[in-house]
mmCIF file of C-alpha atoms in Angstrom:
data_model
loop_
_atom_site.group_PDB
_atom_site.id
_atom_site.type_symbol
_atom_site.label_atom_id
_atom_site.label_comp_id
_atom_site.label_asym_id
_atom_site.label_seq_id
_atom_site.Cartn_x
_atom_site.Cartn_y
_atom_site.Cartn_z
ATOM 1 C CA UNK A 113 0.000 0.000 0.000
ATOM 2 C CA UNK A 114 2.907 2.390 0.628
ATOM 3 C CA UNK A 115 3.944 2.324 -3.047
ATOM 4 C CA UNK A 116 0.584 3.459 -4.358
ATOM 5 C CA UNK A 117 0.529 6.922 -5.956
ATOM 6 C CA UNK A 118 -1.102 9.748 -4.021
ATOM 7 C CA UNK A 119 -4.112 11.252 -5.751
ATOM 8 C CA UNK A 120 -3.710 14.970 -6.485
ATOM 9 C CA UNK A 121 -5.655 17.183 -4.133
ATOM 10 C CA UNK A 122 -6.467 20.878 -4.021
ATOM 11 C CA UNK A 123 -3.817 21.319 -1.345
ATOM 12 C CA UNK A 124 -1.171 19.930 -3.711
ATOM 13 C CA UNK A 125 -2.135 21.785 -6.886
ATOM 14 C CA UNK A 126 -1.142 25.405 -7.294
ATOM 15 C CA UNK A 127 -4.276 27.508 -7.786
ATOM 16 C CA UNK A 128 -4.466 29.417 -11.037
ATOM 17 C CA UNK A 129 -6.933 31.265 -13.243
ATOM 18 C CA UNK A 130 -7.665 28.112 -15.230
ATOM 19 C CA UNK A 131 -8.995 26.386 -12.118
ATOM 20 C CA UNK A 132 -11.136 29.416 -11.241
ATOM 21 C CA UNK A 133 -12.540 29.537 -14.795
ATOM 22 C CA UNK A 134 -13.432 25.853 -14.650
ATOM 23 C CA UNK A 135 -15.115 26.195 -11.254
ATOM 24 C CA UNK A 136 -16.955 29.331 -12.445
ATOM 25 C CA UNK A 137 -18.219 27.357 -15.440
ATOM 26 C CA UNK A 138 -19.717 24.715 -13.158
ATOM 27 C CA UNK A 139 -21.226 27.245 -10.730
ATOM 28 C CA UNK A 140 -22.862 29.321 -13.472
ATOM 29 C CA UNK A 141 -24.243 26.184 -15.108
ATOM 30 C CA UNK A 142 -25.782 25.028 -11.835
ATOM 31 C CA UNK A 143 -27.143 28.513 -11.139
ATOM 32 C CA UNK A 144 -28.844 28.672 -14.506
ATOM 33 C CA UNK A 145 -30.204 25.165 -14.079
ATOM 34 C CA UNK A 146 -31.762 25.758 -10.675
ATOM 35 C CA UNK A 147 -32.590 29.473 -10.500
ATOM 36 C CA UNK A 148 -33.202 29.849 -14.225
ATOM 37 C CA UNK A 149 -35.517 26.852 -14.311
ATOM 38 C CA UNK A 150 -37.500 28.237 -11.376
ATOM 39 C CA UNK A 151 -37.916 31.641 -13.051
ATOM 40 C CA UNK A 152 -38.823 29.991 -16.365
ATOM 41 C CA UNK A 153 -41.471 27.785 -14.777
ATOM 42 C CA UNK A 154 -42.892 30.727 -12.841
ATOM 43 C CA UNK A 155 -43.021 32.799 -16.051
ATOM 44 C CA UNK A 156 -44.771 30.008 -17.993
ATOM 45 C CA UNK A 157 -47.217 29.443 -15.145
ATOM 46 C CA UNK A 158 -47.920 33.170 -14.935
ATOM 47 C CA UNK A 159 -48.652 33.323 -18.667
ATOM 48 C CA UNK A 160 -50.997 30.358 -18.381
ATOM 49 C CA UNK A 161 -52.659 31.819 -15.281
ATOM 50 C CA UNK A 162 -53.968 34.936 -17.004
ATOM 51 C CA UNK A 163 -53.434 38.674 -16.881
ATOM 52 C CA UNK A 164 -53.593 39.050 -13.097
ATOM 53 C CA UNK A 165 -51.098 36.275 -12.449
ATOM 54 C CA UNK A 166 -48.761 37.631 -15.126
ATOM 55 C CA UNK A 167 -48.989 41.118 -13.612
ATOM 56 C CA UNK A 168 -47.838 39.637 -10.291
ATOM 57 C CA UNK A 169 -44.882 38.018 -12.053
ATOM 58 C CA UNK A 170 -44.011 41.292 -13.796
ATOM 59 C CA UNK A 171 -44.180 43.191 -10.509
ATOM 60 C CA UNK A 172 -41.906 40.673 -8.808
ATOM 61 C CA UNK A 173 -39.347 40.634 -11.627
ATOM 62 C CA UNK A 174 -39.485 44.433 -11.926
ATOM 63 C CA UNK A 175 -38.700 44.894 -8.243
ATOM 64 C CA UNK A 176 -35.084 45.506 -7.155
ATOM 65 C CA UNK A 177 -34.726 41.903 -5.960
ATOM 66 C CA UNK A 178 -36.228 40.594 -9.201
ATOM 67 C CA UNK A 179 -33.852 42.705 -11.255
ATOM 68 C CA UNK A 180 -30.919 41.366 -9.241
ATOM 69 C CA UNK A 181 -32.075 37.828 -10.054
ATOM 70 C CA UNK A 182 -32.466 38.642 -13.754
ATOM 71 C CA UNK A 183 -29.095 40.404 -13.970
ATOM 72 C CA UNK A 184 -27.514 37.474 -12.114
ATOM 73 C CA UNK A 185 -29.061 34.986 -14.535
ATOM 74 C CA UNK A 186 -27.885 36.950 -17.542
ATOM 75 C CA UNK A 187 -24.385 37.229 -16.041
ATOM 76 C CA UNK A 188 -24.402 33.466 -15.425
ATOM 77 C CA UNK A 189 -25.464 32.892 -19.037
ATOM 78 C CA UNK A 190 -22.785 35.092 -20.591
ATOM 79 C CA UNK A 191 -20.019 33.908 -18.242
ATOM 80 C CA UNK A 192 -21.001 30.273 -18.824
ATOM 81 C CA UNK A 193 -21.014 30.886 -22.565
ATOM 82 C CA UNK A 194 -17.547 32.440 -22.547
ATOM 83 C CA UNK A 195 -15.978 29.777 -20.321
ATOM 84 C CA UNK A 196 -17.761 27.171 -22.453
ATOM 85 C CA UNK A 197 -16.168 28.618 -25.579
ATOM 86 C CA UNK A 198 -12.817 28.467 -23.788
ATOM 87 C CA UNK A 199 -13.430 24.791 -22.980
ATOM 88 C CA UNK A 200 -14.468 24.169 -26.600
ATOM 89 C CA UNK A 201 -11.183 25.606 -27.878
ATOM 90 C CA UNK A 202 -9.302 23.419 -25.396
ATOM 91 C CA UNK A 203 -11.304 20.375 -26.545
ATOM 92 C CA UNK A 204 -10.152 20.854 -30.128
ATOM 93 C CA UNK A 205 -6.556 20.841 -28.913
ATOM 94 C CA UNK A 206 -5.690 24.546 -28.988
ATOM 95 C CA UNK A 207 -4.911 27.031 -26.246
ATOM 96 C CA UNK A 208 -2.896 24.755 -23.976
ATOM 97 C CA UNK A 209 0.143 27.028 -23.960
ATOM 98 C CA UNK A 210 0.506 28.327 -20.414
ATOM 99 C CA UNK A 211 0.325 32.032 -21.256
ATOM 100 C CA UNK A 212 -2.571 31.549 -23.701
ATOM 101 C CA UNK A 213 -4.515 29.418 -21.241
ATOM 102 C CA UNK A 214 -3.942 31.900 -18.426
ATOM 103 C CA UNK A 215 -4.972 34.860 -20.606
ATOM 104 C CA UNK A 216 -8.229 33.258 -21.792
ATOM 105 C CA UNK A 217 -9.002 32.027 -18.280
ATOM 106 C CA UNK A 218 -8.950 35.637 -17.091
ATOM 107 C CA UNK A 219 -10.590 37.130 -20.195
ATOM 108 C CA UNK A 220 -13.576 34.754 -20.322
ATOM 109 C CA UNK A 221 -15.239 36.012 -17.090
ATOM 110 C CA UNK A 222 -14.339 39.620 -17.923
ATOM 111 C CA UNK A 223 -15.954 39.315 -21.358
ATOM 112 C CA UNK A 224 -18.990 37.752 -19.646
ATOM 113 C CA UNK A 225 -19.313 40.840 -17.455
ATOM 114 C CA UNK A 226 -18.964 43.155 -20.464
ATOM 115 C CA UNK A 227 -21.605 41.221 -22.409
ATOM 116 C CA UNK A 228 -23.957 41.362 -19.421
ATOM 117 C CA UNK A 229 -23.491 45.127 -19.121
ATOM 118 C CA UNK A 230 -24.073 45.572 -22.871
ATOM 119 C CA UNK A 231 -27.186 43.374 -22.774
ATOM 120 C CA UNK A 232 -28.735 45.312 -19.894
ATOM 121 C CA UNK A 233 -27.801 48.637 -21.481
ATOM 122 C CA UNK A 234 -29.745 47.604 -24.583
ATOM 123 C CA UNK A 235 -32.697 46.312 -22.514
ATOM 124 C CA UNK A 236 -32.939 49.352 -20.272
ATOM 125 C CA UNK A 237 -32.366 51.961 -22.979
ATOM 126 C CA UNK A 238 -35.181 50.731 -25.220
#
């Protein structure tokens, strides 16, 4: 038993942006799955429930807390999309150079934030 290799653990690995990008990808995917599904089902139920029920949904989503949820969902979507594109490039065999990987690991979440800001600027300015 003493000659068996030790499995790598988070205490052994040096943390880097690539690990944060991968963890962010998983967190945003789970957030969209759970919170996004709840909002989607509520929205569909409100549409099926009639004008009064839909007005309640609109009031809730138009409140400050509702807007925080919607902005958070859109941020999760754009960040997940950008880290997903990063993973896609890695899956085709490109971007494994250390500097390239580090750069895209830091740029993916930043681009997600910029896309979220641009999306909400378009929504709120119309």
